[in-house]
XYZ file of C-alpha atoms in Angstrom:
636
model
C 0.000 0.000 0.000
C 2.692 2.401 -0.942
C 1.851 3.511 -4.418
C 2.475 6.695 -6.237
C -0.775 8.543 -6.930
C -1.725 10.128 -3.650
C -5.104 11.467 -4.602
C -6.297 8.430 -6.471
C -7.815 10.374 -9.321
C -6.894 7.858 -11.951
C -10.406 7.851 -13.313
C -9.724 11.087 -15.249
C -6.479 9.914 -16.841
C -5.885 8.810 -20.414
C -6.230 5.135 -21.448
C -2.439 4.732 -21.605
C -2.092 6.182 -18.093
C -4.760 3.771 -16.836
C -2.875 0.850 -18.328
C 0.367 1.989 -16.645
C -1.425 2.271 -13.304
C -3.057 -1.126 -13.854
C 0.369 -2.687 -14.457
C 1.762 -0.929 -11.381
C -1.110 -2.282 -9.292
C -0.092 -5.853 -10.146
C 3.135 -5.339 -8.217
C 1.625 -3.649 -5.159
C -1.979 -4.735 -4.633
C -2.281 -8.346 -5.755
C 0.589 -9.954 -3.868
C -1.549 -11.385 -1.042
C -4.307 -12.895 -3.168
C -1.760 -13.785 -5.862
C 0.291 -16.034 -3.567
C -2.767 -17.910 -2.258
C -2.514 -20.688 -4.921
C 0.696 -21.833 -3.189
C -1.301 -23.155 -0.227
C -5.075 -22.564 -0.568
C -6.018 -25.555 -2.766
C -3.699 -27.847 -0.799
C -5.125 -26.853 2.580
C -8.650 -27.690 1.484
C -7.643 -31.346 1.122
C -4.870 -31.841 3.696
C -5.880 -29.233 6.281
C -7.720 -29.786 9.577
C -10.656 -31.472 7.779
C -9.174 -33.631 4.959
C -11.248 -34.437 1.891
C -11.189 -37.529 -0.288
C -9.318 -37.088 -3.579
C -12.179 -37.979 -5.895
C -14.027 -36.202 -8.685
C -16.864 -35.032 -6.422
C -14.573 -33.213 -3.998
C -12.019 -31.918 -6.512
C -14.687 -30.466 -8.792
C -16.656 -29.179 -5.805
C -13.687 -27.373 -4.271
C -12.518 -25.701 -7.468
C -16.128 -24.645 -8.143
C -16.297 -23.129 -4.646
C -13.043 -21.236 -5.273
C -14.394 -19.834 -8.547
C -17.679 -18.660 -7.040
C -16.038 -17.325 -3.859
C -13.694 -15.256 -6.007
C -16.597 -14.081 -8.163
C -18.960 -13.116 -5.331
C -16.535 -11.776 -2.709
C -13.744 -10.238 -4.762
C -15.358 -9.347 -8.088
C -18.840 -8.378 -6.914
C -18.540 -7.255 -3.279
C -15.188 -5.471 -3.346
C -14.327 -4.602 -6.940
C -17.840 -3.803 -8.195
C -19.823 -2.557 -5.169
C -17.453 -1.300 -2.453
C -15.152 0.483 -4.885
C -18.078 2.807 -5.557
C -17.907 3.836 -1.884
C -14.907 6.149 -2.013
C -14.202 8.990 0.396
C -12.746 11.573 -1.986
C -10.985 8.829 -3.914
C -9.818 6.864 -0.838
C -10.981 3.370 0.113
C -10.574 0.958 3.012
C -12.515 0.276 6.191
C -11.504 3.497 7.962
C -12.376 5.581 4.897
C -15.732 3.772 4.728
C -16.365 4.518 8.422
C -15.505 8.188 7.857
C -17.909 8.285 4.905
C -20.732 6.862 7.047
C -19.885 9.109 10.018
C -20.301 12.191 7.841
C -23.968 11.217 7.405
C -24.787 9.674 10.780
C -22.669 11.928 13.006
C -23.006 11.192 16.729
C -26.063 8.935 16.462
C -26.151 5.408 17.899
C -25.831 3.925 14.414
C -22.850 6.187 13.743
C -21.173 5.066 16.985
C -21.763 1.389 16.131
C -20.277 1.922 12.659
C -17.170 3.523 14.192
C -16.727 0.644 16.663
C -17.099 -1.916 13.851
C -14.461 -0.077 11.835
C -12.098 0.046 14.813
C -12.520 -3.705 15.391
C -11.894 -4.444 11.694
C -8.722 -2.350 11.937
C -7.708 -4.316 15.045
C -8.203 -7.612 13.196
C -6.053 -6.275 10.365
C -3.040 -6.181 12.695
C -3.447 -9.914 13.377
C -3.726 -10.526 9.638
C -0.603 -8.439 8.929
C 1.376 -10.658 11.308
C 0.194 -13.968 9.845
C 0.378 -13.079 6.133
C 4.182 -12.690 5.892
C 4.752 -15.816 7.995
C 2.389 -18.136 6.087
C 3.204 -16.857 2.592
C 7.017 -16.861 2.849
C 7.058 -20.181 4.736
C 4.768 -21.853 2.162
C 7.024 -20.710 -0.686
C 10.253 -21.868 0.981
C 8.610 -25.240 1.713
C 8.623 -25.732 -2.045
C 12.296 -26.643 -1.654
C 11.176 -30.026 -0.297
C 9.661 -30.821 -3.708
C 13.103 -30.222 -5.229
C 15.029 -32.197 -2.627
C 13.377 -33.828 0.404
C 16.559 -33.465 2.461
C 16.208 -29.677 2.421
C 13.279 -29.762 4.871
C 15.510 -28.941 7.861
C 16.607 -25.699 6.173
C 13.064 -24.402 5.520
C 12.569 -22.551 8.825
C 16.072 -20.956 8.947
C 15.740 -19.743 5.338
C 12.223 -18.392 5.937
C 13.336 -16.575 9.095
C 16.350 -15.068 7.321
C 14.136 -13.760 4.509
C 11.543 -12.338 6.909
C 14.130 -10.618 9.107
C 15.778 -9.133 6.002
C 12.354 -7.889 4.874
C 11.757 -5.976 8.106
C 15.303 -4.601 8.179
C 14.766 -3.183 4.683
C 11.728 -1.147 5.721
C 13.675 1.822 7.069
C 15.330 2.243 3.683
C 11.944 2.612 2.004
C 10.458 0.722 -0.920
C 11.068 3.246 -3.686
C 14.073 1.409 -5.107
C 13.005 -2.211 -4.698
C 9.437 -1.182 -5.560
C 10.504 -0.685 -9.173
C 11.153 -4.425 -9.405
C 7.772 -5.406 -7.952
C 5.633 -5.132 -11.075
C 7.970 -7.029 -13.467
C 8.420 -9.885 -10.965
C 4.684 -10.129 -10.246
C 3.833 -9.974 -13.963
C 6.158 -12.918 -14.574
C 4.714 -14.711 -11.532
C 1.074 -14.295 -12.622
C 1.933 -15.291 -16.182
C 3.616 -18.415 -14.786
C 0.449 -19.223 -12.814
C -1.565 -19.048 -16.015
C 0.875 -21.086 -18.119
C 1.128 -23.883 -15.530
C -2.655 -23.946 -15.253
C -3.250 -24.076 -19.001
C -0.762 -26.958 -19.435
C -2.691 -29.179 -17.028
C -6.152 -28.008 -18.138
C -5.279 -29.073 -21.694
C -4.445 -32.532 -20.331
C -7.809 -32.726 -18.539
C -10.201 -30.100 -20.040
C -13.197 -31.646 -18.283
C -12.222 -29.717 -15.141
C -13.686 -26.547 -16.715
C -17.149 -27.960 -16.083
C -16.629 -26.882 -12.458
C -17.550 -23.362 -13.573
C -21.089 -24.683 -13.110
C -22.157 -23.949 -9.498
C -23.961 -27.304 -9.449
C -20.664 -29.014 -8.565
C -20.369 -26.879 -5.423
C -24.017 -27.564 -4.548
C -23.544 -31.290 -5.099
C -20.506 -31.225 -2.802
C -22.628 -29.677 -0.022
C -25.516 -32.055 -0.600
C -23.246 -35.104 -0.311
C -20.968 -33.953 2.551
C -22.949 -31.337 4.453
C -20.612 -30.844 7.423
C -17.376 -31.366 5.477
C -18.636 -29.051 2.764
C -19.250 -26.313 5.301
C -15.899 -26.823 7.046
C -14.126 -26.794 3.664
C -15.119 -23.144 3.342
C -12.584 -22.429 6.097
C -9.800 -23.361 3.662
C -11.490 -22.173 0.452
C -11.510 -18.630 1.862
C -7.694 -18.661 1.715
C -8.122 -18.214 -2.043
C -9.681 -14.759 -1.549
C -7.477 -13.359 1.231
C -6.233 -9.992 0.094
C -9.557 -8.920 -1.412
C -9.746 -6.035 1.046
C -6.393 -4.741 -0.302
C -8.095 -3.928 -3.610
C -10.473 -1.595 -1.799
C -7.856 -0.140 0.549
C -5.449 0.711 -2.301
C -8.109 2.325 -4.460
C -6.824 5.757 -3.449
C -3.359 4.965 -4.803
C -4.400 3.654 -8.213
C -8.044 4.563 -8.835
C -10.950 2.184 -9.310
C -10.601 2.055 -13.119
C -7.011 0.737 -13.233
C -7.671 -1.709 -10.369
C -10.727 -3.138 -12.087
C -8.777 -3.415 -15.336
C -5.869 -5.271 -13.706
C -8.215 -7.561 -11.737
C -10.639 -8.607 -14.463
C -8.129 -8.370 -17.296
C -5.140 -10.140 -15.755
C -5.021 -11.198 -12.101
C -8.336 -13.054 -11.820
C -7.932 -15.085 -15.071
C -4.382 -16.112 -14.085
C -5.465 -17.192 -10.605
C -8.445 -19.189 -11.832
C -6.401 -20.920 -14.521
C -3.937 -22.033 -11.864
C -6.590 -23.325 -9.454
C -8.341 -25.239 -12.228
C -4.932 -26.499 -13.381
C -4.130 -27.846 -9.905
C -7.452 -29.718 -9.831
C -6.912 -31.046 -13.363
C -3.422 -32.300 -12.483
C -4.661 -34.223 -9.406
C -7.593 -35.707 -11.334
C -5.256 -36.877 -14.082
C -2.946 -38.790 -11.681
C -3.163 -42.284 -10.282
C -4.405 -42.517 -6.680
C -0.947 -42.995 -5.103
C 0.640 -40.216 -7.150
C -2.312 -37.914 -6.442
C -1.997 -38.521 -2.681
C 1.660 -37.478 -2.857
C 1.099 -34.528 -5.202
C -1.659 -32.971 -3.057
C 0.930 -32.319 -0.311
C 2.296 -29.489 -2.473
C 0.316 -29.342 -5.748
C 1.434 -25.843 -6.707
C 5.094 -26.825 -7.091
C 4.358 -30.309 -8.442
C 2.619 -28.613 -11.400
C 6.082 -27.765 -12.755
C 8.383 -30.418 -14.157
C 11.410 -31.292 -12.014
C 13.771 -29.217 -14.142
C 11.643 -26.080 -13.647
C 10.710 -26.681 -10.014
C 13.628 -24.829 -8.421
C 13.092 -21.689 -10.575
C 9.403 -21.845 -9.592
C 10.339 -21.992 -5.892
C 12.591 -18.953 -6.320
C 9.895 -17.042 -8.237
C 7.222 -17.926 -5.671
C 9.534 -16.862 -2.825
C 10.100 -13.504 -4.524
C 6.329 -13.125 -4.965
C 5.642 -13.880 -1.283
C 8.379 -11.426 -0.314
C 6.547 -8.758 -2.340
C 3.174 -9.775 -0.886
C 4.599 -9.437 2.622
C 6.024 -6.027 1.764
C 2.588 -4.832 0.660
C 0.995 -6.038 3.914
C 3.652 -4.330 6.047
C 3.264 -1.078 4.087
C -0.480 -1.464 4.596
C 0.036 -1.729 8.364
C 2.014 1.533 8.264
C -0.717 3.243 6.215
C -3.584 2.029 8.429
C -1.690 3.080 11.561
C -1.124 6.557 10.145
C -4.856 6.883 9.407
C -5.728 5.626 12.907
C -3.343 8.187 14.457
C -4.909 11.014 12.475
C -8.427 9.881 13.416
C -7.516 9.774 17.113
C -7.470 6.023 17.792
C -3.705 5.502 18.136
C -1.172 7.605 20.095
C 1.243 9.740 18.143
C 4.074 7.562 16.846
C 7.304 8.469 15.112
C 6.587 8.438 11.364
C 9.492 8.617 8.920
C 9.005 9.435 5.252
C 11.181 7.230 3.071
C 10.583 9.103 -0.177
C 10.936 12.796 -0.981
C 8.283 12.566 -3.702
C 5.742 9.905 -2.615
C 3.624 10.812 0.413
C 2.360 7.238 0.822
C 5.803 5.760 1.460
C 6.248 5.915 5.217
C 8.025 3.905 7.886
C 6.804 3.556 11.482
C 9.598 1.941 13.537
C 7.385 0.811 16.443
C 4.931 -0.996 14.145
C 7.765 -2.535 12.122
C 9.545 -4.074 15.143
C 6.314 -5.329 16.740
C 5.358 -7.045 13.477
C 8.842 -8.547 13.091
C 8.856 -10.037 16.599
C 5.348 -11.421 16.126
C 6.191 -12.981 12.737
C 9.352 -14.641 14.108
C 7.403 -16.085 17.045
C 4.680 -17.341 14.698
C 7.175 -19.190 12.490
C 8.973 -20.731 15.472
C 5.685 -21.710 17.168
C 3.651 -23.097 14.261
C 6.672 -24.535 12.349
C 4.933 -25.012 8.965
C 2.483 -23.242 6.687
C -0.296 -25.811 7.209
C -0.371 -25.065 10.942
C -0.274 -21.336 10.221
C -3.147 -21.704 7.753
C -5.307 -22.760 10.712
C -4.603 -19.384 12.309
C -5.189 -17.626 8.998
C -8.685 -16.843 7.818
C -10.505 -15.918 11.015
C -9.186 -12.343 10.920
C -9.797 -11.996 7.177
C -13.351 -13.351 7.278
C -14.098 -11.290 10.401
C -12.990 -8.119 8.608
C -14.993 -9.090 5.519
C -18.114 -9.622 7.624
C -17.630 -6.205 9.234
C -17.201 -4.617 5.783
C -20.524 -6.223 4.824
C -22.213 -4.715 7.913
C -20.815 -1.293 7.049
C -21.843 -1.786 3.428
C -25.444 -2.400 4.527
C -25.386 0.870 6.510
C -23.863 2.598 3.480
C -26.702 1.400 1.237
C -29.394 2.848 3.498
C -27.788 5.864 5.212
C -25.467 7.239 2.503
C -26.734 5.988 -0.851
C -30.377 6.146 0.303
C -31.384 2.832 -1.232
C -34.901 1.593 -0.542
C -35.018 -1.331 1.902
C -36.536 -3.656 -0.721
C -33.409 -3.062 -2.802
C -30.765 -2.903 -0.047
C -31.818 -5.989 1.946
C -31.514 -8.608 -0.862
C -28.107 -7.298 -2.009
C -26.707 -7.038 1.506
C -28.356 -10.367 2.405
C -26.442 -12.260 -0.303
C -23.108 -10.914 0.947
C -24.094 -11.546 4.583
C -24.897 -15.150 3.712
C -21.607 -15.756 1.905
C -19.312 -13.849 4.308
C -21.158 -15.228 7.334
C -20.721 -18.794 6.055
C -16.989 -18.276 5.565
C -16.638 -16.726 9.021
C -18.630 -19.570 10.626
C -16.512 -22.171 8.834
C -13.384 -20.604 10.342
C -14.661 -20.662 13.934
C -13.642 -24.338 14.452
C -10.067 -23.194 13.722
C -9.964 -21.111 16.909
C -8.463 -23.864 19.138
C -5.904 -24.771 16.424
C -4.461 -21.289 16.027
C -7.384 -19.057 15.139
C -7.146 -17.713 18.686
C -3.998 -15.777 17.755
C -5.498 -13.129 15.409
C -8.530 -12.865 17.724
C -6.223 -12.261 20.693
C -4.245 -9.664 18.744
C -7.493 -8.068 17.571
C -8.937 -7.904 21.098
C -5.700 -6.415 22.459
C -5.491 -3.836 19.660
C -9.197 -2.981 20.053
C -8.655 -2.348 23.781
C -5.707 -0.045 23.049
C -7.504 1.852 20.270
C -10.718 2.435 22.203
C -8.860 3.283 25.417
C -6.838 5.932 23.617
C -9.905 7.423 21.890
C -11.925 7.490 25.134
C -8.999 8.817 27.180
C -8.370 11.659 24.717
C -12.013 12.693 24.939
C -11.971 12.619 28.751
C -8.722 14.580 28.840
C -10.084 17.242 26.518
C -13.320 17.464 28.516
C -11.387 17.922 31.804
C -9.168 20.573 30.206
C -12.244 22.415 28.879
C -13.776 22.440 32.379
C -10.854 24.383 33.821
C -9.971 26.418 30.741
C -10.111 30.217 31.013
C -12.289 31.820 28.285
C -10.057 33.577 25.780
C -12.023 36.856 25.924
C -11.409 37.176 29.671
C -7.743 36.282 29.196
C -7.310 38.926 26.490
C -8.665 41.668 28.764
C -6.616 40.663 31.819
C -3.354 40.118 29.912
C -3.510 43.377 27.982
C -2.028 45.485 30.762
C -0.434 42.820 32.993
C 2.300 41.509 30.704
C 5.224 43.046 28.896
C 5.210 42.598 25.101
C 8.451 41.245 23.631
C 9.517 40.927 19.966
C 8.755 37.810 17.951
C 5.951 35.315 17.422
C 4.735 32.731 19.950
C 2.542 29.844 18.852
C 0.753 27.978 21.643
C -0.494 24.539 20.605
C -3.993 23.759 21.931
C -5.980 20.526 21.647
C -9.328 22.389 21.902
C -10.649 25.367 19.990
C -12.148 26.846 23.159
C -10.332 28.344 26.132
C -6.709 29.266 26.728
C -4.026 26.513 26.669
C -2.298 25.886 29.994
C 1.116 26.624 28.446
C 0.023 30.211 27.726
C -1.254 30.686 31.292
C 1.971 29.264 32.760
C 4.069 31.491 30.512
C 2.219 34.596 31.732
C 2.393 33.437 35.360
C 6.115 32.651 35.428
C 7.644 34.860 32.732
C 5.123 37.746 32.795
C 5.663 38.442 29.091
C 3.692 38.166 25.874
C 5.164 38.147 22.375
C 4.173 40.819 19.895
C 2.208 38.203 17.994
C 0.532 35.330 19.849
C -1.246 32.540 17.961
C -3.283 29.848 19.724
C -3.097 26.986 17.234
C -5.329 23.896 17.074
C -4.884 21.030 14.603
C -8.099 19.354 13.472
C -8.215 16.159 11.408
C -11.234 15.959 9.103
C -13.197 12.826 8.158
C -11.881 13.166 4.604
C -8.498 12.009 3.257
C -7.459 15.408 1.882
C -8.535 18.959 2.703
C -8.780 21.632 0.030
C -5.816 24.032 0.528
C -8.323 26.917 0.401
C -10.035 25.438 3.477
C -6.799 24.747 5.378
C -6.923 27.825 7.630
C -9.560 29.123 10.015
C -8.405 32.343 11.689
C -10.034 34.645 14.250
C -8.471 37.847 15.557
C -9.167 38.008 19.329
C -7.414 41.266 20.140
C -4.424 43.233 18.952
C -1.618 40.750 18.338
C -3.654 37.763 19.614
C -5.106 35.240 17.148
C -6.823 31.878 17.273
C -5.993 29.644 14.320
C -7.322 26.214 13.349
C -5.365 24.171 10.811
C -7.420 21.527 9.011
C -5.795 18.361 7.620
C -7.227 15.231 6.028
C -6.535 11.875 7.660
C -4.175 10.903 4.821
C -2.143 14.127 4.953
C 1.099 14.964 6.731
C 0.588 17.308 9.677
C 3.599 19.464 8.800
C 2.777 22.633 10.736
C 5.791 24.806 9.694
C 5.165 24.044 6.008
C 1.498 24.994 6.380
C 2.259 28.213 8.269
C 4.658 29.383 5.568
C 1.713 29.469 3.167
C -0.258 31.890 5.380
C 0.056 35.594 6.077
C -3.349 36.376 7.607
C -2.104 36.702 11.211
C -0.356 40.011 10.799
C 2.252 38.876 8.290
C 4.313 35.898 7.180
C 5.754 33.395 9.658
C 9.543 33.351 9.980
C 10.552 30.149 11.775
C 13.767 31.764 13.040
C 11.687 34.302 14.993
C 8.849 31.975 16.014
C 8.682 29.992 19.259
C 6.329 27.039 19.780
C 4.963 26.435 23.282
C 3.597 22.989 24.105
C 1.553 21.804 27.098
C 2.744 18.485 28.512
C 0.103 16.902 30.762
C 0.943 14.351 33.446
C -2.206 12.313 33.987
C -3.330 11.134 37.401
C -5.810 8.255 37.481
C -8.802 9.003 39.701
C -12.176 7.533 40.596
C -14.032 10.216 38.670
C -16.614 8.775 36.230
C -15.233 8.063 32.792
C -13.135 4.904 32.519
C -12.145 2.013 34.751
C -9.010 2.733 36.780
C -6.983 0.131 34.836
C -7.909 1.808 31.554
C -7.005 5.236 32.944
C -3.587 3.894 33.939
C -3.216 2.290 30.500
C -4.099 5.587 28.827
C -1.612 7.460 31.009
C 1.107 4.954 30.043
C 0.248 5.338 26.336
C 0.382 9.128 26.652
C 3.820 9.018 28.345
C 5.232 6.820 25.588
C 3.690 8.563 22.605
C 5.773 10.725 20.306
C 5.900 14.374 21.304
C 3.913 16.988 19.436
C 7.266 18.415 18.339
C 8.051 15.233 16.384
C 4.561 14.624 15.105
C 3.899 18.160 13.863
C 7.487 18.453 12.567
C 8.247 21.537 14.644
C 11.814 22.930 14.559
C 13.585 21.352 17.534
C 15.445 24.527 18.558
C 12.253 26.636 18.651
C 10.113 24.535 21.054
C 9.371 25.150 24.750
C 7.434 22.572 26.801
C 5.527 23.515 29.955
C 4.082 20.736 32.137
C 0.979 20.403 34.285
C -1.009 17.678 36.056
C -4.516 16.595 35.182
C -6.970 14.145 36.741
C -9.195 12.040 34.477
């Protein structure tokens, strides 16, 4: 999720530009879903609920994969949800912001926000499992080249994963140029391998008929339902298409999906089924242990392992970049404490690096590989987070139909009902995986949800308490006019609220008994839109001579670079010269109390998060030699 078109307005570009963006999307967006053929088909037959290798089950499974891909990816995400853009941006948080603009502070609006926060929390569990399962499954292909290499699988996978996380601080601009060519070759290889085996057994194409999936369910009701828990692995990564819409635009993404990625994936899945059906029973039983690599002849198997490993490396990179992007959005929307965010490209705003998130993900991935030991065990943990997020997206989509798009109920209910049925079935089929590893993403999701909601609630309580004791600015202006000496220069006092006087300004008057010639009380507000029109960036009120209140508006996808924004403004009595401007920050020390608001343990957790968050100086990119911090204590 680190592409190059920040405003996602690809829809207005020329056909050649759309094709270029569509090709670029292959290297960034489709890595997760593109590497699923390595393990998805296999897991359906050798996973927790093995299936018999006969025509009924092989045709039934490949039919399920086709229709799951058609309904979930093509219809739900690519066709319907991509219409729900928030000024060109997609993803669960953008969808929540879109709904919140209509529902505001109503109960339905609050429920939508909580659903979006929980989906975001589940994403963190998914972003830990995806690199582990994809890279490990690709490296396991070495055992199809030489069985004796099995003992080297985990060390090689760990070395690759550690290298991947170490590369993050360097940015993806350079290696990103190689992504699209490698993924184009990879997808083309999927298609070629599939076609070779389909030509040997063309009858497998009959599985396009949904009757084969229905017949599978009618014959093996329970096994058919449980098989959905592995079939869903074929559509993991569908949400990335929606999330990355802002980087590429819906037109190029739809072109690359329908015109290239989906046909290549389906050809490979049908090819795997055709290959197994064309083998003798003993050979089929051996081949199903790793059908993706067995599709290639022995002389081409090692190159295929290397290509697949490169593809999973790229897929993991996209997921990690996605974790950075989602975290940045969550910070801007007030659900995550300020973290140190480094920009790894001078030209691409989307290419960021968040050290804390990177190291947490790396430790989690290493522990996952060492604990689960192979991709089949990890596949049991995979799926519950993805299907949970998909089900939440469906809930939000239903609200979108009625509250935002104003569909009639007779129209909205059948459409939403179909997606509820499909996504609900996939989620239910993954619930039996909870004891076998599915608990991990749920545990991560619950932990992240607790942190996100605690921070959001704590911030609100803190602002409310500060507002209660804040001195009205009109009273302050009258009392300070004759009680303080004016000194040259500009002083900017950062304030979290647009009402009242910040404590730093009161402390400065109390202890220093001076006011600068120009005083600006500055508040940063993050809008529920990804980008704010530059003409709407500033909101300025002159309180008295030399005293101004300014509000800077940013979108949740924008950098909060305060000095850069101030240089573009001259409404507060002239231009801002950073060499003659001082920034004053209030640093609150929180004291947990029994006042109504949050449980004591959550208040202590919030206080700990506040102490360890990045300072406003770092987050707002203030010049380090022009900042003064003044502390105070506050009970919540």
